[in-house]
Each structure stands twice: as structure tokens, then as C-alpha cells.
N, CA and C of each residue as an Amber inpcrd file, in Angstrom:
protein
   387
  -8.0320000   6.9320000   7.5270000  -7.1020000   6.0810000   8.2690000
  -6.6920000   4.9200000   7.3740000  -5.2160000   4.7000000   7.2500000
  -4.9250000   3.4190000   6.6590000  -3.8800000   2.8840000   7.6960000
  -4.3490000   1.8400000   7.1850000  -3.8870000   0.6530000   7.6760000
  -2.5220000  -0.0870000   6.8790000  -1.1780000  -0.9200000   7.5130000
  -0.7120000  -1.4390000   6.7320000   0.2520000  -2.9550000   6.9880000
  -0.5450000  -3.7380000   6.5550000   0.1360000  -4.9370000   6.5570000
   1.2050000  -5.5840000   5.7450000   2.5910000  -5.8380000   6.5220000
   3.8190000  -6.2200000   5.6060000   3.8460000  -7.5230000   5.7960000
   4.7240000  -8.3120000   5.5390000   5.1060000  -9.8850000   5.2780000
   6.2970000  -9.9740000   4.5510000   7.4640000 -11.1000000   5.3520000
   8.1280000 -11.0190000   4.1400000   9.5510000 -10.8570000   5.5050000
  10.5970000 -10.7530000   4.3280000  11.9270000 -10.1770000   5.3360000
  12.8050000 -11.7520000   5.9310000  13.8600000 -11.4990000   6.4090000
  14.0470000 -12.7570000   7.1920000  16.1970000 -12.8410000   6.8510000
  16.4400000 -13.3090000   6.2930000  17.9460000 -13.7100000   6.6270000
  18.2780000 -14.2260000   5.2200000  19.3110000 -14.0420000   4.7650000
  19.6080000 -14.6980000   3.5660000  21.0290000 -14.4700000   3.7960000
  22.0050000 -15.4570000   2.4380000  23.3610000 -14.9770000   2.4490000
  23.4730000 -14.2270000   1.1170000  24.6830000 -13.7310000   1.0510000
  25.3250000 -12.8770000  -0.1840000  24.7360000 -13.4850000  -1.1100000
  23.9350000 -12.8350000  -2.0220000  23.4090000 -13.0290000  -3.6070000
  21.9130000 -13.5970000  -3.4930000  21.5710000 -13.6880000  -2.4800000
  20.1980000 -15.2390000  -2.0440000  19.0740000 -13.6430000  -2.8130000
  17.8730000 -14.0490000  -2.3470000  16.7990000 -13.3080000  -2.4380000
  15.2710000 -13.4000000  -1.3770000  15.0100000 -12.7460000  -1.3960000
  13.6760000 -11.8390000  -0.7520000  12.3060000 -11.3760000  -1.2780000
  11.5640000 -11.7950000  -1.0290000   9.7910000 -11.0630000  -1.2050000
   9.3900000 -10.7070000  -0.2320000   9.0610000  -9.7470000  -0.1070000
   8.6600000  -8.5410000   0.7570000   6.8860000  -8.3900000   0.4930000
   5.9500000  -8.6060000   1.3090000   4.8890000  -8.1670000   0.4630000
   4.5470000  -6.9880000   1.9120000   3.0980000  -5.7550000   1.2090000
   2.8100000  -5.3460000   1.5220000   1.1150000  -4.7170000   1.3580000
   0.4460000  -5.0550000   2.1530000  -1.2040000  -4.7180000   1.5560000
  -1.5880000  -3.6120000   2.6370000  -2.4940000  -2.5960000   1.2800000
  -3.1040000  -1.2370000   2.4050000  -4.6220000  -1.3420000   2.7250000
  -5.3460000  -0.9350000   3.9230000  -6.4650000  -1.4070000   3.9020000
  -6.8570000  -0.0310000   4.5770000  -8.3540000   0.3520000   4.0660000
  -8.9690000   1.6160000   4.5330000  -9.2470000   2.4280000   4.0860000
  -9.2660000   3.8270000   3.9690000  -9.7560000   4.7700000   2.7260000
  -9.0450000   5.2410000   2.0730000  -9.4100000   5.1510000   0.6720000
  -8.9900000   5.2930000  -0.3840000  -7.3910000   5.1410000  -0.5140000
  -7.5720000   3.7360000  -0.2140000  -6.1680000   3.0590000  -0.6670000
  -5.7190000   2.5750000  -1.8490000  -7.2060000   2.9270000  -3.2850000
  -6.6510000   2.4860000  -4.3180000  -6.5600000   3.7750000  -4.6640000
  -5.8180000   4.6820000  -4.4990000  -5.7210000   5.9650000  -5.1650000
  -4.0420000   5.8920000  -4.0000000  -3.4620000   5.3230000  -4.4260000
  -2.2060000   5.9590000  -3.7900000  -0.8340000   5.6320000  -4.4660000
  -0.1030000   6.1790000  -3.6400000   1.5240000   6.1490000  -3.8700000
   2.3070000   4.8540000  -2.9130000   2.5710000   3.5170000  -3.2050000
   2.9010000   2.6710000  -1.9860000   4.2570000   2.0340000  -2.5520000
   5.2170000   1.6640000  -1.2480000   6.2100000   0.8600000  -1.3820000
   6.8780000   1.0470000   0.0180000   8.3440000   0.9500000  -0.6660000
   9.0790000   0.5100000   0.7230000  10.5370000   1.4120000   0.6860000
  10.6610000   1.8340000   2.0310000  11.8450000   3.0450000   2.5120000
  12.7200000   2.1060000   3.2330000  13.9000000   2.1850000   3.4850000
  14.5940000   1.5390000   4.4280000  15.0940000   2.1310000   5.0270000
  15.7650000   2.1140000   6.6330000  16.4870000   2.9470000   7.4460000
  18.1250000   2.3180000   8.1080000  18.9110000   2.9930000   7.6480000
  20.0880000   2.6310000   8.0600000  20.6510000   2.4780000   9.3620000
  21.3530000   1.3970000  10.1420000  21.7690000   2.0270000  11.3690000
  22.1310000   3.2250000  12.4210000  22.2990000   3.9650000  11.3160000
  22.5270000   5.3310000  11.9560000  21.4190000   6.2220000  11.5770000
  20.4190000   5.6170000  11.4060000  19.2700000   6.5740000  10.8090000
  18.8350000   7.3800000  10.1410000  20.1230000   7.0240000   8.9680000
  19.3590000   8.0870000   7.5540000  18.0960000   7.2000000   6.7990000
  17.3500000   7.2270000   6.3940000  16.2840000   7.2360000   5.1490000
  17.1140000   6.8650000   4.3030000  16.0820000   5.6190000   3.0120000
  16.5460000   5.1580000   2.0860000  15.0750000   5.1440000   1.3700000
  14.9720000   6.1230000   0.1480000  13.9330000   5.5080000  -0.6290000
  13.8380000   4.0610000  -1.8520000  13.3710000   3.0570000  -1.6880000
  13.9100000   2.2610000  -1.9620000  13.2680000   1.6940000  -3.4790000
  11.9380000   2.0060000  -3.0270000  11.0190000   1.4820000  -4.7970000
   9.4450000   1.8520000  -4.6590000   8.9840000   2.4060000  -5.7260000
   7.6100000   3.3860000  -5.5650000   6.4610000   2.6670000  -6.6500000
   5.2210000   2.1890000  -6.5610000   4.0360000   1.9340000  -6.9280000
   3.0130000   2.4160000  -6.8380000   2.9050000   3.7190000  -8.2840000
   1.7700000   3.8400000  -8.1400000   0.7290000   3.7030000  -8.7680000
  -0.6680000   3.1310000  -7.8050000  -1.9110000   2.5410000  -8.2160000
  -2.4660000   3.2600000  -9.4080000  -2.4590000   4.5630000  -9.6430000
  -3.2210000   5.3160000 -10.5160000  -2.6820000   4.8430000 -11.7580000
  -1.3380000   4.8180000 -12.1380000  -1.2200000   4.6510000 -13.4890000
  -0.2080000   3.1680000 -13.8550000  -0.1470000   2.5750000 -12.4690000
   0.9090000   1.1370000 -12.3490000   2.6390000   1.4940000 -12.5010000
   2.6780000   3.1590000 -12.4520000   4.3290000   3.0290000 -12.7830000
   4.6930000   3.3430000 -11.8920000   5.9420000   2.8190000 -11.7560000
   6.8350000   1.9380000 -10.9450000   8.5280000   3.3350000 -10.9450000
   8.7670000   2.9830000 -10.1760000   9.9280000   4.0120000  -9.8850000
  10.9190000   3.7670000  -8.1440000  12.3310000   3.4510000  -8.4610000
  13.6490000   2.8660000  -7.8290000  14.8540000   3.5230000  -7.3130000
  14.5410000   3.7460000  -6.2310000  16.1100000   4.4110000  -6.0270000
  17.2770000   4.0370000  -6.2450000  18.0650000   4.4410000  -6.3810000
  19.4060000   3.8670000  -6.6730000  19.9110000   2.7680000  -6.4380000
  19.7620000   2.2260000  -5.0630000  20.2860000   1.2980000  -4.3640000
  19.3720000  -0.1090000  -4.5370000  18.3580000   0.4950000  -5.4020000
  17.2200000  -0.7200000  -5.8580000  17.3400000  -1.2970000  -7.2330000
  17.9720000   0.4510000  -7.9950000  17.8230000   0.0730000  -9.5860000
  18.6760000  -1.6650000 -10.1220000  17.6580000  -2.1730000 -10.9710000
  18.4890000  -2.8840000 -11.5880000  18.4040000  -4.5550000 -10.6250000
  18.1110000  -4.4450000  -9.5230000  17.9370000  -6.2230000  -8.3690000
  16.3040000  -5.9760000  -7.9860000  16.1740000  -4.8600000  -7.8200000
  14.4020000  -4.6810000  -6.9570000  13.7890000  -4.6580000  -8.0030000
  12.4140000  -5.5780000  -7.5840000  11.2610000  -5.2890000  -8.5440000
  10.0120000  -4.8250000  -7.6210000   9.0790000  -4.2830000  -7.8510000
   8.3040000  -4.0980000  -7.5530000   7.0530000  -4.0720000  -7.9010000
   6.0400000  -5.0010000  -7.6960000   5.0160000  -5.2600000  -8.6500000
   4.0630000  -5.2410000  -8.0820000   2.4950000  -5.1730000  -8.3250000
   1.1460000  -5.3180000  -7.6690000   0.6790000  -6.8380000  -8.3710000
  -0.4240000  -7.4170000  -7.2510000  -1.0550000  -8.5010000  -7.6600000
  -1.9070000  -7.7330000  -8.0580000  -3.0450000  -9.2040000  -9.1090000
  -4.1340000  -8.9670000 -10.2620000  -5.3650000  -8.2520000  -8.8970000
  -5.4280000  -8.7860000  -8.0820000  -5.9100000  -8.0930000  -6.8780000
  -6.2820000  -6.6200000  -6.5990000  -5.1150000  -5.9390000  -6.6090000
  -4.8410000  -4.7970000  -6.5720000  -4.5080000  -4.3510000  -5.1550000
  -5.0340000  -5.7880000  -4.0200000  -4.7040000  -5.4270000  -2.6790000
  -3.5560000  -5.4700000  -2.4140000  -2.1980000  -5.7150000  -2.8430000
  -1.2370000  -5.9570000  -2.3430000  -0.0800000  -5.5340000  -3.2810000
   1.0870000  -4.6990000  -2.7350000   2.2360000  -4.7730000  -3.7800000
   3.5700000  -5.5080000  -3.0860000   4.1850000  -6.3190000  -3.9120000
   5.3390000  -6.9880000  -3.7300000   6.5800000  -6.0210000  -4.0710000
   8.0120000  -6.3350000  -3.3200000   9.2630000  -5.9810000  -3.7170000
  10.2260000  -7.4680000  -3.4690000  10.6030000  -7.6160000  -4.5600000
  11.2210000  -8.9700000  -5.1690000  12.5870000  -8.6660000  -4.8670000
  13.8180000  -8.9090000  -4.1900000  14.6740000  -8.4730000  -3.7930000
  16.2650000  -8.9520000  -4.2500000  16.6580000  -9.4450000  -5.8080000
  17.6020000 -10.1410000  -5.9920000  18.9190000  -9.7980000  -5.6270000
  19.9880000 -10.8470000  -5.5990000  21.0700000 -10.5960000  -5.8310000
  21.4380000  -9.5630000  -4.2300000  21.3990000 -10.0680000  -3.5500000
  21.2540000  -9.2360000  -2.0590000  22.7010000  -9.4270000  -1.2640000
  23.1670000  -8.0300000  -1.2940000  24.5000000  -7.9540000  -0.7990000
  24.1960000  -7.5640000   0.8650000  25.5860000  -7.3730000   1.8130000
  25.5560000  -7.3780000   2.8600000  25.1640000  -5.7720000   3.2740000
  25.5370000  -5.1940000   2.1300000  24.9600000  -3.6820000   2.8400000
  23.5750000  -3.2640000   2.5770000  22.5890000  -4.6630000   2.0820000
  21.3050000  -3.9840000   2.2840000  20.3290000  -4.4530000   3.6820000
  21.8460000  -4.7570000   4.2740000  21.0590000  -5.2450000   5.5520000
  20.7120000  -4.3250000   6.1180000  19.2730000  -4.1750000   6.2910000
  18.4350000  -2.9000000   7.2970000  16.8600000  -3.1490000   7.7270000
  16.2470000  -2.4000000   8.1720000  15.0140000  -2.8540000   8.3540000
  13.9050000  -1.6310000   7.4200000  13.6510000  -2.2980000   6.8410000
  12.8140000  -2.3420000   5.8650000  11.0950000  -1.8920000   6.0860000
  10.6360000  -0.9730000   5.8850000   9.4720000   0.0990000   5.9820000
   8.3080000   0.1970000   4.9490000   7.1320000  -0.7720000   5.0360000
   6.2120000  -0.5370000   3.8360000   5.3260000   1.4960000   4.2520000
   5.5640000   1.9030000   2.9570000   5.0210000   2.9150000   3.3470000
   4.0850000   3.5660000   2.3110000   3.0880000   4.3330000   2.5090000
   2.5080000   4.6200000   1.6210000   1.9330000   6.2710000   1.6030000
   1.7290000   6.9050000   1.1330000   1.1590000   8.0660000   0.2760000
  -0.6130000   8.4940000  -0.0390000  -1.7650000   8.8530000   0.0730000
  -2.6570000   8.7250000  -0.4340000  -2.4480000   9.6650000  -1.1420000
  -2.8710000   9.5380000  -2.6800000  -3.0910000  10.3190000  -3.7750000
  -3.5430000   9.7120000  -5.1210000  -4.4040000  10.9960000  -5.7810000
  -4.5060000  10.5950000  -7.0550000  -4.2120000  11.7150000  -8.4020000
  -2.7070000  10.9560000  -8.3080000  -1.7670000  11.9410000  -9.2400000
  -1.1230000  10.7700000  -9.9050000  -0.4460000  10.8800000 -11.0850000
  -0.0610000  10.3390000 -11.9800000   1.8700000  10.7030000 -12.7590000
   2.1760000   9.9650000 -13.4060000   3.0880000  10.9010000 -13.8760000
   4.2940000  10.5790000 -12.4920000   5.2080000  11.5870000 -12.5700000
   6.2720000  11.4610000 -11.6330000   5.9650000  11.8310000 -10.0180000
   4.8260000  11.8050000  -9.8000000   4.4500000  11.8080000  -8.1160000
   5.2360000  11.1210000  -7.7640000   5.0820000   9.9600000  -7.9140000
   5.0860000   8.6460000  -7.0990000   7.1800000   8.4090000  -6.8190000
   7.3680000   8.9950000  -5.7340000   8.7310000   8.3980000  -6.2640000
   9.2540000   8.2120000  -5.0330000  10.2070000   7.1890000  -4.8510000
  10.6250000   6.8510000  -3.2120000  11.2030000   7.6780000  -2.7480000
  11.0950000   9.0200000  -3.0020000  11.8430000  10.1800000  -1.5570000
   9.9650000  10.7860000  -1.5290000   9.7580000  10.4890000  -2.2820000
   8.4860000  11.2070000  -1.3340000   7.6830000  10.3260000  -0.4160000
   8.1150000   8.8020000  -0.8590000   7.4780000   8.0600000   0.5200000
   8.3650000   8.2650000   1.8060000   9.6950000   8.2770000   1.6070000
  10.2640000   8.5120000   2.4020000  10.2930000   9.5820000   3.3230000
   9.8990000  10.8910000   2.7910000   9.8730000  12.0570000   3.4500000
   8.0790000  12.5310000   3.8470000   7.1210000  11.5670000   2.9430000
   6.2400000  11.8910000   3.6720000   4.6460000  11.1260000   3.8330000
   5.6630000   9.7780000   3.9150000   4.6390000   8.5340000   3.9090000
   4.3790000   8.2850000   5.0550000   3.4470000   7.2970000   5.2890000
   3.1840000   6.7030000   6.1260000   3.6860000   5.5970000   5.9180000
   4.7560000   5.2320000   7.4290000   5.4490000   3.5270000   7.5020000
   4.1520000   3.3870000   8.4350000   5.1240000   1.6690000   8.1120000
   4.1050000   0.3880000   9.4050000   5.3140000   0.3280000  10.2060000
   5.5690000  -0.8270000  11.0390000   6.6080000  -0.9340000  11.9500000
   7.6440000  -1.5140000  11.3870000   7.4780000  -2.0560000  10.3090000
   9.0160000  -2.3350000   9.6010000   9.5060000  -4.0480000   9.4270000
  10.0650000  -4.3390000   8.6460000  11.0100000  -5.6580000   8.9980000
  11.9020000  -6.1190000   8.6960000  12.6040000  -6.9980000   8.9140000
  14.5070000  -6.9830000   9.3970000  14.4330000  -7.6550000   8.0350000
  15.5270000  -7.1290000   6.9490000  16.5930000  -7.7630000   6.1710000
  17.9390000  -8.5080000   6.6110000  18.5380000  -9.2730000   6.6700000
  20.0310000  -9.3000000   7.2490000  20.6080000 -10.2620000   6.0510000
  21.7070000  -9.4770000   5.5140000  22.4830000 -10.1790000   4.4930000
  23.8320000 -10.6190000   5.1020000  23.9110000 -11.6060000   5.0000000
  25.3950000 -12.0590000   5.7040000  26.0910000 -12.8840000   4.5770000
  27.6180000 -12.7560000   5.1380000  28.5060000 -12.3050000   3.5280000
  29.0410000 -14.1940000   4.1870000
């Protein structure tokens, strides 16, 4: 069973920025695949940015490449998504989700959290122009 605590989210205008954090708690949560999916108003899936613990690499969907960062504290309990330069269409609500595994290499990538992670309940982005 894992557990997952987000933080973070809230209102900004065109270009502002966002930290998102997210910590997993329970078994074998340092062996996984974690980050964050987003869901569109009309309810498609967005894989958004992927962390994984086994080897620290990091991997962005499109709509992330290049403004999202995504990083772990010295901790190891918690990974952040740093959110720059934030336009009005990434307004959505926002999904920490995670994966248990210990695989390496190109596992880790945000359509597979997306298609077969475990979210928490989510929290609101809103970019207003």
C-alpha cells in the first residue's frame, strides 16, 4: 500500500511559476517510478514529468519539455515539479502519481504513470492570461 502526499498548486498569471511537491510513504517506495499526470477538462490524460528513484533519471512530456523540472530532495522522501513560464493552457488539475518498480533505463516515463500509476486526489493549477 502506498500512500501519497501532494502540496503545492494554487493560481498564478501568464509566465508566473509553481512548485508542486509530492512525497510517497509505505512499501517500497524507494524503488519506484513517481511524478505528475494532468487531466484536461474533457478528460484526456497528460503525462507530464517522470522520476525515477532507481537511477535519478528524469523524463518530460512534451507539454513539460523545456519549463518543467523535476527533481528529488537530498532526502529522497519527496520529488518536486518546478513549473516555469506558465501559460493559460496548463490550467488543469494536476495528479502526483506513482509506479512501484525496480527497473532502470527507459521505464520510467510519463505515459506509463499515466496509464498505470497510482494518482492521489490531485490539485488545481489555474493560469490566467
Amino acid at each position: 500500500q502506498v500512500q501519497l502526499a501532494q502540496s503545492g498548486g494554487g493560481s498564478v498569471q501568464t509566465g508566473g511559476s509553481l512548485v508542486l511537491s509530492c512525497s510517497a510513504s509505505g512499501n517500497r517506495v524507494n524503488t519506484m517510478c513517481i511524478g505528475w499526470v494532468r487531466q484536461l477538462p474533457w478528460g484526456q490524460a497528460q503525462g507530464v514529468a517522470a522520476f525515477n528513484t532507481n537511477d535519478r533519471s528524469t523524463f518530460y512530456g512534451d507539454i513539460a519539455r523545456d519549463r518543467f523540472t523535476i527533481s528529488q530532495d537530498n532526502s529522497g522522501n519527496a520529488v518536486f515539479l518546478r513549473m516555469n513560464n506558465l501559460q493559460p493552457d496548463d490550467t488543469s488539475t494536476y495528479y502526483c502519481a506513482v509506479v512501484l518498480g525496480n527497473y532502470t533505463g527507459n521505464w520510467c516515463r510519463p505515459a506509463r504513470l499515466r496509464d498505470f500509476g497510482l494518482w492521489d486526489q490531485g490539485t488545481q493549477v489555474t493560469v490566467s492570461s
